[in-house]
């Protein structure tokens, strides 16, 4: 890779390069940490110890055939913001990085990773590319500051480990600043209701984040609100005296500024930086609430500038340089709160500001625009900011993570491309660019889905060219982040119509959000996608993404996160057009066809929605603090209740039964639910549920089959990776028996330390739906102490739902062999409590979301009996 040649940009809409590298990593980077400059050593250890792609020799589980030695040299001969990388061939190729700023050394390391990936691709046709690498890389940062802002105020507060993971990616990409947007999600001494039950950062947490970032040359800057967006705080009676409107704090009141000084001190004190973002955006209605009653009618711009001056004085007293979002200067001047006023090319607030005292000269204005795709629109608005006296305003673009469940990568590329071209070009050139990640409407989106956008912006910010080469992006995303760019682009298909809609050029669709949450019975949005083949579109998207997420792939470990959009697409494939499918047989009076739709689409939808909820919950608990999840869980709970009601009423109508009869049978069987892996859901049979009672003496009374339970056992074409389970050595244990494909389960209570219980036998095919239930098969549980209320997960799994020795058989989602931990788990680990489960999860980070999902889905602890059951024994 010749870094001296310009990078080109072409927005990848399809797979930019074939995924040809599926074997082990071909080259290891042996980074000389001890020999590196002292200011780099901790940061290098942080990255090498946690990088998820096995390129580093220190952490690679298998030694690669080729090794490159990497050394760092700090020198003043290299200008700030630039670096150069040179390779020298030899028995062990030597890679030398020369740099000035700390962050440039880590950006250079990311480029060396990219070069290693590119060399592996080249080695497919030229084997010497790995053995004798010959390349130079030289880059110059286009901005003095390249910042990332992450919203931590819309329900989701990233936990410290997640912030550290973001920082490691930022360092390898070359970001110089992190801002955590915290409206009320930081602790303020003496203010218990500020951020009450919101998961705010403590002083120690912010200090730990700052230390971690500093080791990699990244500045952490407080990003708070001092005018609008304070509704979470102002809702409490304690702050009623500070309220202008429900969202805006009361300007001019002395107690307001005493309180704001406390906020500014609390947010900035844990951090090294002497910069602070004080917000002030979207303060709609400023001066229109209690302010008017107290101080009379005052023009909005005058109120805003006066308030800004007083807050600026507080910052100056504390030695802080402040920045603000600039939109209210434009909206107030136009007397229009809509975003149209902000982006109106003819609206220049310079005249309105000339009638007031003016804004302080050392306030930095941040111009944010996430919508346009033409560079000239950004350039004109940047010039208007300069007309206000701000010689170097900030430019802020957005990764489209808000109001959706997955980042819309293609549109994020398009809009940021336009803003970056304008920000890098004369006469509109600016010194600072910020990428924002927002979480409006509940923070449903996984913020790590914005990684491709983060990388795209960083690459654009390190070249003076207007285009980035797609193959370069593919290699960089694979080497730096550990994902396949083509697959991550495909994940945006959850919000892409099968046919382009040109009318939404400045507002990418978030159809997955409204299609997921809209009422399934009313389905009032269905006319908007009438005539589109959404069923096939979402089914194809789900198939691709779930294949990527579940595949064993050391090259693309990040692809496991595609399980979220894959499960979402699977739900949408069943939910879209559901009302129309039900309405047609209902209007025709065809009760049989109506029941068939309920069983083949609605019932699988209920199960798919449940699996999405469980995975989303596990992922949330992995990356965010627990606070805020209740908002999303209420949405999932409401959707689940509506789907169950829909199913009950349709089945009752189709079978000519009152709903009360269904409720009675549901209490017997259906309430326990049956959840199986999606691969086992092509068809269903109306088999009854199974209850396994046994008495205190340990006698098994046999399965109790309820003919009217009607829950149905999931069945269908069995995947090839699901063979029978056989005990490790049945000759040593006469009680152990071979288990057929079906419902293998073991269980015990304090009164039954070692026993066998019946389990349902092999699955029944559609052709045998009228056949009698298969005979049960037995399996054994070894004697274990302290085994009250144990849930045993083997093969398909079981959950214990009640006491008194009664167990419901309820399989949890099944993992294919690619995700089977196999030898990674300790054997004979017995009963796992919460702390033990954390230990197991930490030992296999690539399975963390799956294991958490299983553990959270269990009412008690997990008993993993790997000593008695041979592979393919699986977690449920």
mmCIF file of C-alpha atoms in Angstrom, residues 405-638:
data_model
loop_
_atom_site.group_PDB
_atom_site.id
_atom_site.type_symbol
_atom_site.label_atom_id
_atom_site.label_comp_id
_atom_site.label_asym_id
_atom_site.label_seq_id
_atom_site.Cartn_x
_atom_site.Cartn_y
_atom_site.Cartn_z
ATOM 1 C CA UNK A 405 -32.628 0.579 15.751
ATOM 2 C CA UNK A 406 -29.484 0.452 13.567
ATOM 3 C CA UNK A 407 -27.260 3.124 12.087
ATOM 4 C CA UNK A 408 -28.147 4.150 8.540
ATOM 5 C CA UNK A 409 -24.645 3.887 7.102
ATOM 6 C CA UNK A 410 -25.173 4.818 3.409
ATOM 7 C CA UNK A 411 -26.881 8.147 4.094
ATOM 8 C CA UNK A 412 -24.382 8.915 6.849
ATOM 9 C CA UNK A 413 -21.621 8.502 4.284
ATOM 10 C CA UNK A 414 -23.367 10.810 1.825
ATOM 11 C CA UNK A 415 -24.160 13.644 4.236
ATOM 12 C CA UNK A 416 -20.756 13.576 5.955
ATOM 13 C CA UNK A 417 -18.969 13.466 2.631
ATOM 14 C CA UNK A 418 -20.623 16.752 1.658
ATOM 15 C CA UNK A 419 -19.933 18.477 4.980
ATOM 16 C CA UNK A 420 -16.305 17.272 5.059
ATOM 17 C CA UNK A 421 -15.606 18.507 1.533
ATOM 18 C CA UNK A 422 -16.973 21.926 2.492
ATOM 19 C CA UNK A 423 -15.070 21.992 5.783
ATOM 20 C CA UNK A 424 -11.745 21.125 4.096
ATOM 21 C CA UNK A 425 -12.052 23.525 1.165
ATOM 22 C CA UNK A 426 -11.371 27.231 0.819
ATOM 23 C CA UNK A 427 -12.894 29.668 1.549
ATOM 24 C CA UNK A 428 -15.043 27.741 4.031
ATOM 25 C CA UNK A 429 -12.213 25.755 5.595
ATOM 26 C CA UNK A 430 -12.573 25.196 9.344
ATOM 27 C CA UNK A 431 -10.153 23.904 11.990
ATOM 28 C CA UNK A 432 -12.455 21.491 13.825
ATOM 29 C CA UNK A 433 -14.870 18.772 12.743
ATOM 30 C CA UNK A 434 -17.178 16.793 15.003
ATOM 31 C CA UNK A 435 -19.111 13.585 14.314
ATOM 32 C CA UNK A 436 -22.196 13.201 16.493
ATOM 33 C CA UNK A 437 -23.972 10.018 17.568
ATOM 34 C CA UNK A 438 -27.454 10.820 18.875
ATOM 35 C CA UNK A 439 -30.017 8.557 20.562
ATOM 36 C CA UNK A 440 -33.328 10.410 20.242
ATOM 37 C CA UNK A 441 -36.549 8.578 21.085
ATOM 38 C CA UNK A 442 -35.230 6.150 23.622
ATOM 39 C CA UNK A 443 -31.783 5.217 22.337
ATOM 40 C CA UNK A 444 -32.993 2.030 20.639
ATOM 41 C CA UNK A 445 -29.869 1.913 18.467
ATOM 42 C CA UNK A 446 -26.615 0.122 19.271
ATOM 43 C CA UNK A 447 -24.089 2.967 19.067
ATOM 44 C CA UNK A 448 -21.394 0.566 17.891
ATOM 45 C CA UNK A 449 -23.362 0.271 14.645
ATOM 46 C CA UNK A 450 -21.874 3.708 13.844
ATOM 47 C CA UNK A 451 -18.307 2.336 13.605
ATOM 48 C CA UNK A 452 -18.263 2.357 9.761
ATOM 49 C CA UNK A 453 -19.269 6.034 9.795
ATOM 50 C CA UNK A 454 -16.626 6.848 12.399
ATOM 51 C CA UNK A 455 -13.982 5.238 10.197
ATOM 52 C CA UNK A 456 -15.258 6.940 7.034
ATOM 53 C CA UNK A 457 -15.139 10.394 8.635
ATOM 54 C CA UNK A 458 -11.677 9.747 10.101
ATOM 55 C CA UNK A 459 -10.284 8.656 6.746
ATOM 56 C CA UNK A 460 -11.801 11.714 5.076
ATOM 57 C CA UNK A 461 -10.279 13.922 7.757
ATOM 58 C CA UNK A 462 -6.783 12.677 6.905
ATOM 59 C CA UNK A 463 -6.709 13.420 3.189
ATOM 60 C CA UNK A 464 -7.238 16.551 1.103
ATOM 61 C CA UNK A 465 -9.036 14.502 -1.525
ATOM 62 C CA UNK A 466 -12.810 14.327 -1.837
ATOM 63 C CA UNK A 467 -13.150 10.585 -2.334
ATOM 64 C CA UNK A 468 -12.102 7.532 -0.323
ATOM 65 C CA UNK A 469 -11.292 4.289 -2.090
ATOM 66 C CA UNK A 470 -13.854 1.588 -1.305
ATOM 67 C CA UNK A 471 -11.293 -1.231 -1.115
ATOM 68 C CA UNK A 472 -9.204 0.842 1.282
ATOM 69 C CA UNK A 473 -12.320 1.293 3.460
ATOM 70 C CA UNK A 474 -13.024 -2.439 3.356
ATOM 71 C CA UNK A 475 -9.488 -3.312 4.454
ATOM 72 C CA UNK A 476 -9.442 -0.616 7.146
ATOM 73 C CA UNK A 477 -12.780 -1.666 8.625
ATOM 74 C CA UNK A 478 -11.715 -5.300 8.699
ATOM 75 C CA UNK A 479 -8.320 -4.604 10.276
ATOM 76 C CA UNK A 480 -9.201 -1.793 12.687
ATOM 77 C CA UNK A 481 -12.740 -2.737 13.742
ATOM 78 C CA UNK A 482 -12.965 -6.424 12.832
ATOM 79 C CA UNK A 483 -16.024 -6.295 10.591
ATOM 80 C CA UNK A 484 -16.934 -6.868 6.956
ATOM 81 C CA UNK A 485 -17.933 -3.495 5.515
ATOM 82 C CA UNK A 486 -20.171 -5.064 2.887
ATOM 83 C CA UNK A 487 -22.154 -6.930 5.532
ATOM 84 C CA UNK A 488 -22.439 -3.828 7.719
ATOM 85 C CA UNK A 489 -23.665 -1.809 4.760
ATOM 86 C CA UNK A 490 -26.246 -4.525 4.127
ATOM 87 C CA UNK A 491 -27.515 -4.113 7.696
ATOM 88 C CA UNK A 492 -28.876 -0.718 6.696
ATOM 89 C CA UNK A 493 -31.343 -2.727 4.618
ATOM 90 C CA UNK A 494 -33.646 -2.803 7.648
ATOM 91 C CA UNK A 495 -34.427 0.833 6.809
ATOM 92 C CA UNK A 496 -34.075 0.722 3.046
ATOM 93 C CA UNK A 497 -37.081 0.299 0.792
ATOM 94 C CA UNK A 498 -36.679 -2.325 -1.941
ATOM 95 C CA UNK A 499 -37.298 0.536 -4.370
ATOM 96 C CA UNK A 500 -35.506 3.879 -3.792
ATOM 97 C CA UNK A 501 -37.642 6.762 -2.605
ATOM 98 C CA UNK A 502 -36.134 9.971 -3.934
ATOM 99 C CA UNK A 503 -38.470 12.090 -1.806
ATOM 100 C CA UNK A 504 -36.457 11.178 1.284
ATOM 101 C CA UNK A 505 -33.082 12.372 0.013
ATOM 102 C CA UNK A 506 -32.542 14.531 3.112
ATOM 103 C CA UNK A 507 -34.223 12.263 5.660
ATOM 104 C CA UNK A 508 -33.313 8.569 5.473
ATOM 105 C CA UNK A 509 -36.124 6.179 6.166
ATOM 106 C CA UNK A 510 -36.514 4.642 9.609
ATOM 107 C CA UNK A 511 -39.215 2.248 8.485
ATOM 108 C CA UNK A 512 -37.913 -0.581 10.676
ATOM 109 C CA UNK A 513 -38.797 1.467 13.755
ATOM 110 C CA UNK A 514 -42.384 2.282 12.888
ATOM 111 C CA UNK A 515 -42.980 -1.105 11.307
ATOM 112 C CA UNK A 516 -41.755 -2.812 14.481
ATOM 113 C CA UNK A 517 -43.757 -0.717 16.946
ATOM 114 C CA UNK A 518 -46.950 -0.023 14.994
ATOM 115 C CA UNK A 519 -50.031 -1.811 16.276
ATOM 116 C CA UNK A 520 -50.212 -5.176 14.468
ATOM 117 C CA UNK A 521 -54.003 -5.230 14.325
ATOM 118 C CA UNK A 522 -54.523 -1.661 13.102
ATOM 119 C CA UNK A 523 -51.353 -1.442 10.978
ATOM 120 C CA UNK A 524 -52.146 2.129 9.992
ATOM 121 C CA UNK A 525 -48.809 2.607 8.186
ATOM 122 C CA UNK A 526 -49.282 -0.314 5.796
ATOM 123 C CA UNK A 527 -50.519 1.855 2.876
ATOM 124 C CA UNK A 528 -47.065 3.449 2.747
ATOM 125 C CA UNK A 529 -45.464 0.204 1.634
ATOM 126 C CA UNK A 530 -48.350 -1.208 -0.382
ATOM 127 C CA UNK A 531 -47.095 -2.973 -3.475
ATOM 128 C CA UNK A 532 -43.545 -3.410 -2.185
ATOM 129 C CA UNK A 533 -42.140 -6.909 -1.665
ATOM 130 C CA UNK A 534 -41.106 -6.236 1.917
ATOM 131 C CA UNK A 535 -41.593 -9.880 2.940
ATOM 132 C CA UNK A 536 -38.872 -11.058 0.574
ATOM 133 C CA UNK A 537 -36.701 -8.006 1.247
ATOM 134 C CA UNK A 538 -36.635 -8.529 5.008
ATOM 135 C CA UNK A 539 -36.389 -12.316 4.769
ATOM 136 C CA UNK A 540 -33.317 -11.979 2.553
ATOM 137 C CA UNK A 541 -31.785 -9.352 4.822
ATOM 138 C CA UNK A 542 -32.385 -11.515 7.891
ATOM 139 C CA UNK A 543 -30.861 -14.566 6.226
ATOM 140 C CA UNK A 544 -27.685 -12.743 5.230
ATOM 141 C CA UNK A 545 -27.178 -10.944 8.534
ATOM 142 C CA UNK A 546 -27.858 -13.951 10.751
ATOM 143 C CA UNK A 547 -25.518 -16.055 8.628
ATOM 144 C CA UNK A 548 -22.825 -13.403 9.137
ATOM 145 C CA UNK A 549 -23.496 -13.089 12.856
ATOM 146 C CA UNK A 550 -23.444 -16.820 13.584
ATOM 147 C CA UNK A 551 -20.587 -17.804 11.273
ATOM 148 C CA UNK A 552 -17.230 -18.819 12.790
ATOM 149 C CA UNK A 553 -14.989 -16.034 11.571
ATOM 150 C CA UNK A 554 -11.782 -14.915 13.219
ATOM 151 C CA UNK A 555 -11.388 -12.226 10.589
ATOM 152 C CA UNK A 556 -14.732 -10.549 11.240
ATOM 153 C CA UNK A 557 -15.438 -10.967 14.965
ATOM 154 C CA UNK A 558 -17.411 -7.713 14.961
ATOM 155 C CA UNK A 559 -19.930 -9.289 12.593
ATOM 156 C CA UNK A 560 -21.517 -10.975 15.599
ATOM 157 C CA UNK A 561 -23.216 -7.631 16.315
ATOM 158 C CA UNK A 562 -25.179 -8.040 13.084
ATOM 159 C CA UNK A 563 -27.396 -10.425 14.996
ATOM 160 C CA UNK A 564 -29.429 -7.442 16.210
ATOM 161 C CA UNK A 565 -30.431 -6.151 12.749
ATOM 162 C CA UNK A 566 -30.766 -9.772 11.602
ATOM 163 C CA UNK A 567 -33.287 -10.593 14.320
ATOM 164 C CA UNK A 568 -35.042 -7.294 13.644
ATOM 165 C CA UNK A 569 -35.306 -8.101 9.933
ATOM 166 C CA UNK A 570 -36.682 -11.539 10.791
ATOM 167 C CA UNK A 571 -39.430 -9.966 12.906
ATOM 168 C CA UNK A 572 -40.267 -7.470 10.167
ATOM 169 C CA UNK A 573 -40.408 -10.194 7.515
ATOM 170 C CA UNK A 574 -43.228 -11.799 9.510
ATOM 171 C CA UNK A 575 -44.951 -8.582 10.620
ATOM 172 C CA UNK A 576 -45.111 -6.621 7.382
ATOM 173 C CA UNK A 577 -48.353 -7.208 5.451
ATOM 174 C CA UNK A 578 -49.619 -9.340 8.350
ATOM 175 C CA UNK A 579 -52.898 -7.457 8.659
ATOM 176 C CA UNK A 580 -53.562 -7.774 4.925
ATOM 177 C CA UNK A 581 -52.835 -11.494 5.043
ATOM 178 C CA UNK A 582 -55.359 -11.870 7.852
ATOM 179 C CA UNK A 583 -57.940 -9.491 6.422
ATOM 180 C CA UNK A 584 -58.335 -11.371 3.139
ATOM 181 C CA UNK A 585 -59.498 -14.735 4.598
ATOM 182 C CA UNK A 586 -61.535 -12.915 7.249
ATOM 183 C CA UNK A 587 -63.483 -10.981 4.631
ATOM 184 C CA UNK A 588 -63.901 -14.180 2.616
ATOM 185 C CA UNK A 589 -65.177 -16.075 5.651
ATOM 186 C CA UNK A 590 -62.414 -18.671 5.291
ATOM 187 C CA UNK A 591 -61.731 -19.633 8.911
ATOM 188 C CA UNK A 592 -59.332 -22.418 7.955
ATOM 189 C CA UNK A 593 -57.111 -20.046 5.974
ATOM 190 C CA UNK A 594 -57.317 -17.512 8.797
ATOM 191 C CA UNK A 595 -56.113 -20.105 11.294
ATOM 192 C CA UNK A 596 -53.321 -21.110 8.931
ATOM 193 C CA UNK A 597 -52.025 -17.527 8.747
ATOM 194 C CA UNK A 598 -52.206 -17.254 12.528
ATOM 195 C CA UNK A 599 -50.169 -20.437 12.941
ATOM 196 C CA UNK A 600 -47.640 -19.967 10.156
ATOM 197 C CA UNK A 601 -46.938 -16.228 10.524
ATOM 198 C CA UNK A 602 -48.417 -14.757 13.681
ATOM 199 C CA UNK A 603 -47.264 -17.484 16.060
ATOM 200 C CA UNK A 604 -43.685 -17.503 14.678
ATOM 201 C CA UNK A 605 -43.772 -13.696 14.883
ATOM 202 C CA UNK A 606 -44.517 -13.908 18.602
ATOM 203 C CA UNK A 607 -41.508 -16.166 19.068
ATOM 204 C CA UNK A 608 -39.277 -14.020 16.837
ATOM 205 C CA UNK A 609 -40.281 -10.870 18.698
ATOM 206 C CA UNK A 610 -39.425 -12.534 21.986
ATOM 207 C CA UNK A 611 -35.990 -13.546 20.751
ATOM 208 C CA UNK A 612 -35.333 -9.995 19.508
ATOM 209 C CA UNK A 613 -36.358 -8.607 22.906
ATOM 210 C CA UNK A 614 -34.077 -11.015 24.778
ATOM 211 C CA UNK A 615 -31.082 -10.291 22.575
ATOM 212 C CA UNK A 616 -31.682 -6.537 22.669
ATOM 213 C CA UNK A 617 -31.884 -6.705 26.464
ATOM 214 C CA UNK A 618 -28.655 -8.689 26.699
ATOM 215 C CA UNK A 619 -26.888 -6.274 24.355
ATOM 216 C CA UNK A 620 -28.157 -3.257 26.306
ATOM 217 C CA UNK A 621 -26.882 -4.683 29.589
ATOM 218 C CA UNK A 622 -23.551 -5.315 27.882
ATOM 219 C CA UNK A 623 -22.871 -1.777 26.636
ATOM 220 C CA UNK A 624 -25.087 0.596 28.630
ATOM 221 C CA UNK A 625 -25.906 1.130 32.269
ATOM 222 C CA UNK A 626 -29.166 -0.616 33.256
ATOM 223 C CA UNK A 627 -31.065 2.652 33.635
ATOM 224 C CA UNK A 628 -33.228 3.524 30.652
ATOM 225 C CA UNK A 629 -33.915 -0.029 29.519
ATOM 226 C CA UNK A 630 -37.320 0.178 31.202
ATOM 227 C CA UNK A 631 -38.472 2.557 28.457
ATOM 228 C CA UNK A 632 -37.672 0.092 25.683
ATOM 229 C CA UNK A 633 -38.939 -2.896 27.650
ATOM 230 C CA UNK A 634 -42.334 -1.230 27.973
ATOM 231 C CA UNK A 635 -42.404 -0.991 24.174
ATOM 232 C CA UNK A 636 -41.489 -4.649 23.781
ATOM 233 C CA UNK A 637 -44.010 -5.622 26.438
ATOM 234 C CA UNK A 638 -46.767 -3.650 24.756
#
